[in-house]
Tab-separated table of C-alpha atoms in Angstrom:
chain	number	residue	atom	x	y	z
O	1	MET	CA	18.195	29.152	-3.718
O	2	LYS	CA	19.225	29.274	-7.393
O	3	SER	CA	16.311	27.279	-8.719
O	4	ASN	CA	13.758	29.680	-7.270
O	5	THR	CA	14.924	32.492	-9.480
O	6	GLU	CA	14.180	30.307	-12.513
O	7	ASN	CA	10.598	29.711	-11.548
O	8	PRO	CA	8.421	32.305	-9.772
O	9	THR	CA	6.160	29.510	-8.546
O	10	PHE	CA	8.993	28.362	-6.293
O	11	GLU	CA	10.078	31.780	-5.014
O	12	SER	CA	9.056	30.914	-1.492
O	13	TYR	CA	10.175	27.263	-1.605
O	14	ASN	CA	12.665	26.509	1.162
O	15	ARG	CA	14.638	23.315	0.712
O	16	ASP	CA	15.626	21.715	4.010
O	17	PRO	CA	19.291	20.662	3.656
O	18	LYS	CA	18.786	17.870	6.210
O	19	LEU	CA	16.190	16.130	4.017
O	20	TYR	CA	16.349	14.460	0.606
O	21	ASP	CA	14.395	16.652	-1.788
O	22	GLU	CA	13.016	14.719	-4.773
O	23	ILE	CA	13.406	17.703	-7.140
O	24	PHE	CA	16.303	19.813	-5.876
O	25	ASP	CA	19.788	18.454	-5.223
O	26	GLU	CA	22.104	19.484	-2.395
O	27	ASN	CA	23.281	22.476	-4.438
O	28	ASP	CA	19.704	23.666	-5.024
O	29	ASN	CA	19.834	22.688	-8.683
O	30	VAL	CA	16.832	21.022	-10.278
O	31	ARG	CA	17.523	17.297	-10.766
O	32	GLU	CA	17.815	16.441	-14.456
O	33	THR	CA	14.791	14.125	-14.434
O	34	TYR	CA	12.578	16.992	-13.341
O	35	ARG	CA	14.160	19.740	-15.466
O	36	THR	CA	11.616	19.677	-18.311
O	37	LEU	CA	8.655	19.463	-15.961
O	38	PHE	CA	10.035	22.252	-13.790
O	39	ASN	CA	10.343	24.520	-16.821
O	40	LEU	CA	6.831	23.656	-17.971
O	41	TYR	CA	5.402	24.490	-14.573
O	42	SER	CA	7.221	27.837	-14.648
O	43	GLU	CA	4.764	28.858	-17.371
O	44	HIS	CA	2.009	28.914	-14.750
O	45	SER	CA	1.389	31.491	-12.036
O	46	ALA	CA	0.251	30.764	-8.500
O	47	LYS	CA	-3.220	31.859	-9.587
O	48	ASP	CA	-3.136	29.250	-12.375
O	49	PHE	CA	-2.289	26.499	-9.889
O	50	ALA	CA	-5.137	27.605	-7.621
O	51	ARG	CA	-7.505	27.250	-10.572
O	52	LEU	CA	-6.040	23.902	-11.644
O	53	ASN	CA	-6.237	22.668	-8.067
O	54	ASP	CA	-9.949	23.505	-7.978
O	55	LYS	CA	-10.388	21.733	-11.317
O	56	ALA	CA	-8.722	18.579	-9.992
O	57	LYS	CA	-10.851	18.635	-6.831
O	58	SER	CA	-14.014	18.996	-8.920
O	59	SER	CA	-12.907	16.048	-11.047
O	60	PHE	CA	-12.513	13.849	-7.955
O	61	PHE	CA	-15.828	15.082	-6.512
O	62	ASN	CA	-17.746	14.453	-9.744
O	63	GLN	CA	-16.311	10.940	-10.038
O	64	GLY	CA	-17.178	10.170	-6.420
O	65	ILE	CA	-13.545	9.388	-5.597
O	66	THR	CA	-13.813	9.296	-1.838
O	67	PHE	CA	-12.617	7.431	1.238
O	68	GLN	CA	-14.041	6.958	4.701
O	69	VAL	CA	-12.371	8.105	7.916
O	70	TYR	CA	-13.366	6.291	11.089
O	71	GLY	CA	-13.550	8.564	14.143
O	72	ASP	CA	-14.513	7.758	17.723
O	73	HIS	CA	-18.188	8.405	17.195
O	74	GLU	CA	-18.729	8.900	13.490
O	75	ILE	CA	-17.638	8.021	9.974
O	76	LYS	CA	-16.730	10.831	7.600
O	77	GLU	CA	-16.603	10.555	3.832
O	78	LYS	CA	-13.913	12.729	2.254
O	79	ILE	CA	-12.715	13.640	-1.215
O	80	PHE	CA	-9.296	12.091	-1.721
O	81	PRO	CA	-6.724	14.971	-1.702
O	82	PHE	CA	-4.673	15.128	-4.902
O	83	ASP	CA	-1.535	17.155	-5.607
O	84	LEU	CA	-0.739	18.703	-8.978
O	85	PHE	CA	3.029	18.121	-9.044
O	86	PRO	CA	3.734	14.498	-10.078
O	87	ARG	CA	6.540	12.377	-8.728
O	88	ILE	CA	8.959	11.023	-11.346
O	89	ILE	CA	10.929	7.789	-10.965
O	90	ASP	CA	13.533	7.136	-13.639
O	91	ALA	CA	13.947	3.784	-15.408
O	92	GLU	CA	17.047	2.643	-13.519
O	93	GLU	CA	15.614	3.486	-10.115
O	94	TRP	CA	12.345	1.730	-10.970
O	95	GLU	CA	14.103	-1.428	-12.123
O	96	HIS	CA	15.662	-1.668	-8.662
O	97	ILE	CA	12.298	-1.132	-6.936
O	98	GLU	CA	10.446	-3.596	-9.172
O	99	LYS	CA	12.954	-6.393	-8.649
O	100	GLY	CA	12.925	-5.731	-4.907
O	101	VAL	CA	9.150	-5.776	-4.362
O	102	LEU	CA	8.720	-8.862	-6.558
O	103	GLN	CA	11.431	-10.627	-4.579
O	104	ARG	CA	9.642	-9.843	-1.308
O	105	SER	CA	6.251	-10.996	-2.614
O	106	LYS	CA	7.679	-14.315	-3.820
O	107	ALA	CA	9.515	-14.881	-0.551
O	108	LEU	CA	6.364	-14.141	1.465
O	109	ASN	CA	4.390	-16.620	-0.642
O	110	GLU	CA	6.969	-19.321	0.088
O	111	PHE	CA	6.900	-18.348	3.762
O	112	LEU	CA	3.105	-18.754	3.922
O	113	ARG	CA	3.216	-22.089	2.123
O	114	ASP	CA	5.812	-23.312	4.621
O	115	LEU	CA	3.935	-22.004	7.681
O	116	TYR	CA	0.799	-23.885	6.681
O	117	HIS	CA	2.686	-27.088	5.811
O	118	ASP	CA	6.093	-28.249	7.075
O	119	LYS	CA	7.133	-25.153	9.097
O	120	LYS	CA	10.742	-25.702	8.090
O	121	ILE	CA	11.742	-22.104	8.823
O	122	ILE	CA	10.567	-22.537	12.423
O	123	LYS	CA	12.350	-25.874	12.780
O	124	ALA	CA	15.492	-24.222	11.419
O	125	GLY	CA	15.274	-21.678	14.248
O	126	ILE	CA	15.023	-18.687	11.923
O	127	VAL	CA	11.527	-17.505	12.891
O	128	PRO	CA	10.383	-18.286	16.459
O	129	LEU	CA	7.332	-20.487	16.901
O	130	ASP	CA	5.737	-18.246	19.519
O	131	LEU	CA	5.719	-15.341	17.078
O	132	ILE	CA	3.539	-17.391	14.747
O	133	SER	CA	1.379	-19.119	17.346
O	134	SER	CA	0.643	-15.793	19.055
O	135	SER	CA	-0.460	-14.108	15.831
O	136	ALA	CA	-4.189	-13.447	15.658
O	137	ASN	CA	-3.912	-13.744	11.878
O	138	TYR	CA	-2.611	-17.331	11.815
O	139	LEU	CA	-5.503	-19.598	10.797
O	140	ASP	CA	-5.499	-23.252	11.847
O	141	GLN	CA	-8.094	-23.813	9.117
O	142	MET	CA	-5.355	-23.316	6.487
O	143	ASN	CA	-3.006	-26.002	7.849
O	144	GLY	CA	-2.167	-28.570	5.173
O	145	PHE	CA	-4.321	-26.840	2.567
O	146	ASP	CA	-2.980	-25.977	-0.910
O	147	PRO	CA	-4.731	-22.988	-2.474
O	148	PRO	CA	-5.384	-23.180	-6.243
O	149	GLY	CA	-2.192	-22.360	-8.128
O	150	GLY	CA	-0.168	-22.504	-4.910
O	151	VAL	CA	-0.584	-18.760	-4.380
O	152	TYR	CA	-1.420	-17.098	-1.058
O	153	ASN	CA	-0.585	-13.426	-1.524
O	154	HIS	CA	-1.922	-12.761	-5.013
O	155	ILE	CA	-1.913	-9.020	-4.273
O	156	SER	CA	0.787	-7.259	-2.273
O	157	GLY	CA	1.261	-3.589	-1.456
O	158	THR	CA	4.799	-2.688	-0.422
O	159	ASP	CA	5.400	0.678	1.266
O	160	LEU	CA	8.766	2.330	0.616
O	161	ILE	CA	10.433	5.560	1.603
O	162	LYS	CA	13.537	7.293	0.369
O	163	HIS	CA	15.799	8.222	3.279
O	164	SER	CA	18.151	11.212	3.514
O	165	ASP	CA	20.911	8.941	2.150
O	166	GLY	CA	18.968	8.727	-1.143
O	167	LYS	CA	18.265	4.981	-0.748
O	168	TYR	CA	14.900	3.249	-0.693
O	169	TYR	CA	13.796	1.402	2.452
O	170	VAL	CA	10.750	-0.820	2.881
O	171	LEU	CA	8.500	0.402	5.687
O	172	GLU	CA	6.095	-2.525	5.601
O	173	ASP	CA	4.573	-5.270	3.464
O	174	ASN	CA	0.774	-5.242	3.131
O	175	ILE	CA	-0.713	-8.551	2.017
O	176	ARG	CA	-4.117	-8.739	3.649
O	177	CYS	CA	-6.196	-6.259	1.650
O	178	PRO	CA	-3.795	-3.573	0.359
O	179	SER	CA	-5.738	-0.528	-0.827
O	180	GLY	CA	-4.957	2.438	-3.006
O	181	VAL	CA	-4.462	1.179	-6.547
O	182	SER	CA	-7.666	2.822	-7.795
O	183	TYR	CA	-6.310	6.191	-6.671
O	184	VAL	CA	-3.147	5.574	-8.726
O	185	ILE	CA	-5.271	5.348	-11.846
O	186	CYS	CA	-7.581	8.218	-10.885
O	187	ASN	CA	-4.596	10.452	-10.132
O	188	ARG	CA	-3.319	9.898	-13.664
O	189	THR	CA	-6.733	10.745	-15.105
O	190	ALA	CA	-7.036	13.880	-12.968
O	191	LEU	CA	-3.578	15.141	-13.942
O	192	LYS	CA	-4.251	14.541	-17.635
O	193	ARG	CA	-7.428	16.580	-17.339
O	194	ALA	CA	-5.710	19.403	-15.473
O	195	LEU	CA	-2.356	19.496	-17.313
O	196	PHE	CA	-2.681	17.319	-20.386
O	197	GLY	CA	0.246	18.923	-22.261
O	198	VAL	CA	2.885	17.832	-19.761
O	199	PHE	CA	2.602	14.204	-20.901
O	200	ASN	CA	3.863	15.150	-24.367
O	201	HIS	CA	7.315	15.764	-22.898
O	202	TYR	CA	7.854	12.474	-21.022
O	203	GLN	CA	7.608	8.796	-21.941
O	204	ALA	CA	5.911	7.445	-18.822
O	205	TYR	CA	4.346	3.999	-18.462
O	206	SER	CA	0.572	3.753	-18.397
O	207	VAL	CA	-1.054	2.610	-15.152
O	208	THR	CA	-4.376	1.650	-16.690
O	209	ASP	CA	-3.337	-1.971	-17.342
O	210	TYR	CA	-3.650	-2.960	-13.672
O	211	ALA	CA	-7.243	-4.202	-13.881
O	212	GLU	CA	-6.631	-6.457	-16.883
O	213	ASN	CA	-3.588	-7.969	-15.169
O	214	LEU	CA	-5.548	-8.447	-11.944
O	215	LEU	CA	-8.254	-10.300	-13.863
O	216	GLU	CA	-5.618	-12.494	-15.575
O	217	ILE	CA	-4.111	-13.284	-12.170
O	218	MET	CA	-7.521	-14.223	-10.788
O	219	GLU	CA	-8.306	-16.406	-13.804
O	220	SER	CA	-4.903	-18.124	-13.507
O	221	VAL	CA	-5.853	-19.530	-10.084
O	222	LYS	CA	-9.254	-20.892	-11.103
O	223	PRO	CA	-10.378	-24.204	-9.549
O	224	LYS	CA	-9.557	-27.412	-11.392
O	225	GLY	CA	-12.030	-28.395	-14.089
O	226	VAL	CA	-13.175	-24.822	-14.771
O	227	ASP	CA	-12.558	-23.530	-18.307
O	228	VAL	CA	-13.761	-19.927	-18.102
O	229	PRO	CA	-13.947	-18.863	-14.457
O	230	ASN	CA	-16.628	-16.534	-13.156
O	231	CYS	CA	-14.813	-13.937	-11.045
O	232	VAL	CA	-16.338	-11.440	-8.600
O	233	VAL	CA	-15.212	-8.817	-6.080
O	234	ILE	CA	-16.809	-9.056	-2.643
O	235	THR	CA	-17.048	-5.922	-0.491
O	236	PRO	CA	-18.212	-5.336	3.090
O	237	GLY	CA	-20.451	-2.591	1.655
O	238	ILE	CA	-20.761	1.129	1.157
O	239	TYR	CA	-19.569	2.048	4.658
O	240	ASN	CA	-16.142	0.458	4.193
O	241	SER	CA	-13.279	2.957	3.864
O	242	ALA	CA	-12.212	1.479	0.520
O	243	TYR	CA	-15.652	0.971	-1.031
O	244	TYR	CA	-14.835	3.280	-3.914
O	245	GLU	CA	-11.863	1.070	-4.769
O	246	HIS	CA	-13.909	-2.131	-4.583
O	247	SER	CA	-16.484	-0.752	-6.991
O	248	TYR	CA	-13.830	0.725	-9.276
O	249	LEU	CA	-11.907	-2.545	-9.644
O	250	ALA	CA	-15.040	-4.606	-10.279
O	251	LYS	CA	-16.155	-2.176	-12.960
O	252	ALA	CA	-12.674	-1.971	-14.537
O	253	MET	CA	-12.429	-5.778	-14.709
O	254	GLY	CA	-15.984	-6.147	-15.969
O	255	VAL	CA	-16.986	-8.453	-13.105
O	256	GLU	CA	-19.759	-8.273	-10.534
O	257	LEU	CA	-19.337	-6.372	-7.263
O	258	VAL	CA	-21.159	-8.364	-4.601
O	259	GLU	CA	-21.816	-8.376	-0.875
O	260	GLY	CA	-22.112	-11.475	1.272
O	261	ARG	CA	-25.903	-11.467	0.961
O	262	ASP	CA	-25.562	-11.780	-2.830
O	263	LEU	CA	-23.833	-15.177	-2.552
O	264	PHE	CA	-24.802	-18.540	-1.096
O	265	VAL	CA	-23.223	-21.975	-0.835
O	266	GLU	CA	-24.960	-25.166	-1.899
O	267	ASN	CA	-23.347	-28.604	-1.978
O	268	ASP	CA	-19.994	-26.869	-1.320
O	269	PHE	CA	-20.188	-24.704	-4.426
O	270	VAL	CA	-20.605	-20.927	-4.323
O	271	TYR	CA	-23.416	-19.269	-6.259
O	272	MET	CA	-24.415	-15.687	-6.980
O	273	LYS	CA	-28.065	-14.699	-6.925
O	274	THR	CA	-29.133	-13.172	-10.245
O	275	ILE	CA	-32.478	-12.388	-11.844
O	276	ASN	CA	-31.814	-15.333	-14.153
O	277	GLY	CA	-31.244	-17.751	-11.305
O	278	PRO	CA	-28.115	-18.933	-9.453
O	279	GLN	CA	-24.777	-18.425	-11.219
O	280	LYS	CA	-21.719	-20.395	-10.042
O	281	VAL	CA	-18.774	-18.318	-8.810
O	282	ASP	CA	-15.204	-19.626	-9.219
O	283	VAL	CA	-12.814	-16.895	-8.043
O	284	ILE	CA	-13.528	-14.245	-5.392
O	285	TYR	CA	-11.347	-11.183	-4.830
O	286	ARG	CA	-12.371	-10.707	-1.244
O	287	ARG	CA	-12.025	-7.344	0.423
O	288	ILE	CA	-13.440	-8.663	3.695
O	289	ASP	CA	-11.142	-9.514	6.591
O	290	ASP	CA	-10.585	-13.183	7.476
O	291	GLN	CA	-12.712	-13.116	10.608
O	292	PHE	CA	-15.777	-11.951	8.694
O	293	ILE	CA	-15.740	-14.056	5.515
O	294	ASP	CA	-17.635	-17.067	6.881
O	295	PRO	CA	-19.763	-17.003	10.068
O	296	LEU	CA	-19.668	-20.815	10.234
O	297	GLU	CA	-15.864	-20.748	10.644
O	298	PHE	CA	-15.082	-17.458	12.338
O	299	LYS	CA	-17.304	-14.776	13.887
O	300	PRO	CA	-20.775	-16.333	14.084
O	301	ASP	CA	-22.453	-12.919	14.186
O	302	SER	CA	-20.802	-11.672	10.986
O	303	ALA	CA	-23.344	-10.527	8.428
O	304	LEU	CA	-20.644	-9.602	5.887
O	305	GLY	CA	-19.512	-13.034	4.754
O	306	VAL	CA	-21.010	-16.156	3.238
O	307	PRO	CA	-21.942	-19.198	5.375
O	308	GLY	CA	-20.051	-22.243	4.107
O	309	LEU	CA	-17.525	-20.289	2.030
O	310	MET	CA	-14.484	-21.809	3.772
O	311	ALA	CA	-15.825	-25.341	3.270
O	312	SER	CA	-16.213	-24.653	-0.459
O	313	TYR	CA	-12.726	-23.146	-0.555
O	314	LYS	CA	-11.143	-26.119	1.193
O	315	LYS	CA	-12.895	-28.493	-1.199
O	316	GLY	CA	-11.170	-26.620	-4.054
O	317	ASN	CA	-14.446	-25.422	-5.572
O	318	VAL	CA	-13.701	-21.715	-5.303
O	319	CYS	CA	-10.502	-19.631	-5.015
O	320	LEU	CA	-10.172	-16.744	-2.555
O	321	VAL	CA	-7.861	-13.869	-3.443
O	322	ASN	CA	-5.857	-13.208	-1.198
O	323	ALA	CA	-5.913	-16.522	0.646
O	324	PRO	CA	-7.251	-16.498	4.224
O	325	GLY	CA	-4.445	-16.515	6.765
O	326	THR	CA	-2.033	-14.320	4.775
O	327	GLY	CA	-2.236	-11.791	7.614
O	328	VAL	CA	0.256	-13.815	9.651
O	329	ALA	CA	2.968	-12.661	7.229
O	330	ASP	CA	1.551	-9.130	7.192
O	331	ASP	CA	2.273	-8.833	10.919
O	332	LYS	CA	4.836	-6.067	11.416
O	333	ALA	CA	6.741	-8.337	13.779
O	334	ILE	CA	7.389	-10.690	10.840
O	335	TYR	CA	8.789	-7.731	8.903
O	336	THR	CA	11.809	-7.808	11.209
O	337	TYR	CA	12.676	-11.262	9.767
O	338	MET	CA	12.230	-10.380	6.077
O	339	PRO	CA	15.961	-10.377	5.200
O	340	GLU	CA	16.292	-13.889	6.673
O	341	ILE	CA	13.049	-15.045	5.012
O	342	ILE	CA	14.301	-13.926	1.593
O	343	LYS	CA	17.659	-15.652	2.069
O	344	TYR	CA	16.064	-18.865	3.375
O	345	TYR	CA	13.516	-19.390	0.612
O	346	LEU	CA	15.124	-17.742	-2.414
O	347	ASP	CA	18.828	-18.051	-1.544
O	348	GLU	CA	19.225	-14.400	-2.531
O	349	GLU	CA	20.333	-11.231	-0.793
O	350	PRO	CA	17.477	-8.751	-0.186
O	351	ILE	CA	17.378	-6.172	-2.965
O	352	LEU	CA	15.565	-3.557	-0.883
O	353	ASN	CA	16.639	-2.442	2.580
O	354	ASN	CA	14.618	-3.029	5.722
O	355	VAL	CA	14.359	-0.207	8.237
O	356	PRO	CA	16.136	-1.311	11.449
O	357	THR	CA	13.300	-2.591	13.634
O	358	TYR	CA	13.002	-3.539	17.303
O	359	HIS	CA	10.340	-5.986	18.385
O	360	CYS	CA	9.176	-5.398	21.923
O	361	SER	CA	8.615	-9.121	22.598
O	362	ARG	CA	12.425	-9.530	22.770
O	363	PRO	CA	13.569	-8.461	26.268
O	364	ASP	CA	16.784	-6.726	25.221
O	365	GLU	CA	15.050	-4.832	22.433
O	366	LEU	CA	12.148	-3.936	24.730
O	367	LYS	CA	14.605	-2.345	27.164
O	368	PHE	CA	16.201	-0.346	24.345
O	369	VAL	CA	12.795	0.854	23.151
O	370	MET	CA	11.719	1.875	26.658
O	371	ASP	CA	14.943	3.828	27.143
O	372	ASN	CA	14.797	5.559	23.759
O	373	ILE	CA	11.159	6.199	22.884
O	374	ALA	CA	11.853	9.880	22.223
O	375	THR	CA	13.970	8.886	19.193
O	376	LEU	CA	11.734	6.102	17.842
O	377	VAL	CA	8.497	5.501	15.982
O	378	VAL	CA	6.353	2.960	17.856
O	379	LYS	CA	3.820	0.989	15.791
O	380	PRO	CA	1.247	-1.689	16.635
O	381	VAL	CA	1.961	-4.853	14.612
O	382	ASP	CA	-1.593	-5.387	13.421
O	383	GLU	CA	-2.972	-1.955	12.606
O	384	ALA	CA	-3.212	-0.183	9.261
O	385	GLY	CA	-4.033	3.294	8.047
O	386	GLY	CA	-1.534	5.015	10.343
O	387	TYR	CA	-3.651	4.306	13.427
O	388	GLY	CA	-1.881	3.751	16.750
O	389	ILE	CA	1.502	5.162	15.664
O	390	SER	CA	3.561	7.262	18.115
O	391	ILE	CA	6.433	9.410	16.874
O	392	GLY	CA	8.796	9.933	19.793
O	393	ASN	CA	10.086	13.415	19.097
O	394	ARG	CA	6.506	14.718	18.872
O	395	LEU	CA	5.497	13.424	22.295
O	396	SER	CA	5.422	15.239	25.622
O	397	SER	CA	7.014	13.542	28.627
O	398	GLU	CA	3.525	12.552	29.824
O	399	GLU	CA	2.721	11.037	26.430
O	400	ILE	CA	5.993	9.083	26.444
O	401	GLU	CA	5.076	7.569	29.799
O	402	GLU	CA	1.652	6.647	28.409
O	403	VAL	CA	3.277	4.893	25.426
O	404	LYS	CA	5.544	2.984	27.821
O	405	ARG	CA	2.533	1.802	29.800
O	406	THR	CA	0.787	0.712	26.606
O	407	ILE	CA	3.817	-1.285	25.435
O	408	SER	CA	4.328	-2.865	28.857
O	409	ALA	CA	0.756	-4.142	28.833
O	410	SER	CA	1.317	-6.034	25.555
O	411	PRO	CA	4.927	-6.079	24.270
O	412	ARG	CA	4.071	-8.621	21.525
O	413	LYS	CA	1.852	-6.031	19.903
O	414	TYR	CA	4.508	-3.372	19.270
O	415	ILE	CA	7.586	-2.713	17.166
O	416	ALA	CA	9.759	0.392	17.081
O	417	GLN	CA	11.892	1.919	14.351
O	418	PRO	CA	14.259	4.887	14.168
O	419	ILE	CA	12.595	8.091	12.970
O	420	MET	CA	13.485	7.943	9.291
O	421	SER	CA	13.883	11.100	7.229
O	422	LEU	CA	11.262	10.535	4.562
O	423	SER	CA	12.130	12.417	1.393
O	424	VAL	CA	10.167	15.565	0.572
O	425	HIS	CA	8.531	16.654	-2.670
O	426	PRO	CA	7.147	20.042	-3.718
O	427	THR	CA	3.428	19.958	-3.025
O	428	TYR	CA	0.805	22.610	-3.755
O	429	ILE	CA	-0.499	23.891	-0.431
O	430	GLU	CA	-3.899	25.419	-0.932
O	431	ASP	CA	-3.898	27.609	2.186
O	432	GLU	CA	-0.493	29.116	1.305
O	433	ASP	CA	-1.194	29.306	-2.442
O	434	CYS	CA	2.280	28.004	-3.284
O	435	PHE	CA	4.433	24.857	-3.405
O	436	GLU	CA	6.117	23.715	-0.201
O	437	PRO	CA	8.165	20.589	0.656
O	438	ARG	CA	6.135	17.757	2.158
O	439	HIS	CA	7.127	14.223	3.167
O	440	VAL	CA	6.177	11.387	0.781
O	441	ASP	CA	6.275	7.606	0.621
O	442	LEU	CA	5.445	5.132	-2.169
O	443	ARG	CA	3.082	2.148	-2.179
O	444	THR	CA	3.763	-0.330	-4.984
O	445	PHE	CA	1.361	-3.039	-6.165
O	446	THR	CA	2.536	-6.577	-7.043
O	447	LEU	CA	0.430	-9.423	-8.401
O	448	LEU	CA	1.303	-13.121	-8.208
O	449	GLY	CA	-0.579	-15.794	-10.122
O	450	GLN	CA	0.051	-19.304	-11.376
O	451	ASP	CA	3.056	-18.879	-13.731
O	452	LYS	CA	2.505	-15.112	-13.953
O	453	ASP	CA	3.515	-12.046	-12.017
O	454	PHE	CA	3.080	-8.338	-12.536
O	455	VAL	CA	4.283	-5.147	-10.859
O	456	LEU	CA	2.333	-1.995	-11.691
O	457	LYS	CA	4.779	0.493	-13.227
O	458	GLY	CA	3.681	3.338	-11.019
O	459	GLY	CA	2.408	3.499	-7.488
O	460	LEU	CA	0.617	5.556	-4.926
O	461	THR	CA	2.837	8.396	-3.757
O	462	ARG	CA	1.234	9.467	-0.499
O	463	VAL	CA	1.851	12.960	0.865
O	464	ALA	CA	1.722	14.194	4.439
O	465	LEU	CA	-0.030	17.509	3.823
O	466	GLN	CA	0.728	18.947	7.257
O	467	LYS	CA	4.135	20.609	7.479
O	468	GLY	CA	6.698	18.335	9.127
O	469	ASN	CA	4.251	15.449	9.526
O	470	LEU	CA	5.657	11.985	8.766
O	471	ILE	CA	2.341	10.093	8.611
O	472	VAL	CA	1.161	10.017	5.024
O	473	ASN	CA	-2.004	7.884	5.313
O	474	SER	CA	-5.181	9.391	3.891
O	475	SER	CA	-6.977	8.456	7.111
O	476	GLN	CA	-4.526	10.768	8.905
O	477	GLY	CA	-5.059	13.713	6.566
O	478	GLY	CA	-2.607	12.712	3.837
O	479	GLY	CA	-2.985	13.251	0.104
O	480	SER	CA	-1.438	11.720	-2.995
O	481	LYS	CA	0.406	12.432	-6.225
O	482	ASP	CA	0.462	10.967	-9.689
O	483	THR	CA	3.613	8.828	-9.981
O	484	TRP	CA	5.419	8.544	-13.305
O	485	VAL	CA	7.764	5.678	-14.086
O	486	LEU	CA	9.861	6.635	-17.108
O	487	LYS	CA	10.418	4.191	-19.976
O	488	ASN	CA	14.040	5.264	-20.317
O	489	ASN	CA	16.342	7.677	-18.547
O	490	GLN	CA	15.251	10.991	-20.049
């Protein structure tokens, strides 16, 4: 491999010709975007990277940048794994991504508005009624209700991969409580601390403006009659997997981080308990799932939410970000209709590709899935964090039969997709003390407000740290990289 001779750090790096490598092209040459960075990294030895890796880990540990992993019998708190080699996305490529994710977020907002009002897309025969009525995330309480500013999915996280053909594909749209943006910002901080000089050679966009844009979005959907809204972030508490992110965002926006017990409702207005007496709350960025936000409306035994919150919301006295009931559009079965949803509401062609997807509730597609599980990825429609996923070519014949039985018991709950060739990126592997190719994806973050939108110029590049693994979620042992979006094509 020619490039290895230029950089001793990559002497043992083996590019797989069947996969798209983010740094090396098909002739083993370093892609131009990475050339400067590649040369800068050649100034370091493997021993240097081991030291820098330890420095980055200490930085994350000292800042308390952690996440929780839920096992069968216990919860483990882990330091979020961070890789030293950043991913670079050039200006032209980013423009395509940004337009595409914004298009999807706007289309999904129109879809939600329609589902909770006229249901025109169902009447037009584009999305089947039973797909909506059978969704556990469709809330009758939202029917006919207009959220402040007309926005449902204020915050969207879109997961993309680059396939072996070099094109981006959307894996899924996350619009319930997409996590990960705090790690985007922390990754940038950690890399600056470890390798500050590298930023002098590239003009990359900052990612630290997310919190101020999030606060502007929240303020833009304030209830009528409120001049300066009081915004808060509500968290389920310290045992939630994303608690670090909840606390980080509240602190970065300069607003209070609260739990359900810190709020109460009186005369259909929401108040926060403070040492100076009750303080009215106008906008709540809620990181609690729908079923737990109000025990009077949903789970009566929930201790996480606020009794009466939905009544206050429906009276227009408080805004919830994201709106309850957005999960119906987050359902992976809905993903299969995204090209049609975009065309129907926006009269535009989809900018980003969907991965071909089979929904097991359709008899002909169910038969195909059952006959071809060994070549497919099977996913539950309502799970997150990489839980419940089966990758066909990794399964034994017994495991394939078990997956078939699981699908047969509840076809509505499963989709299947071809096994995509996620691109790979050089990643420092601590046990091997060198860089090796590992699969990556990209989560982008889009904000929608009243007359304002924003796409963070960066994202969370997630890395599957195990060799050959395609599941990049941190809960499944994945790590992450700093992601640079260039201001111009350098």
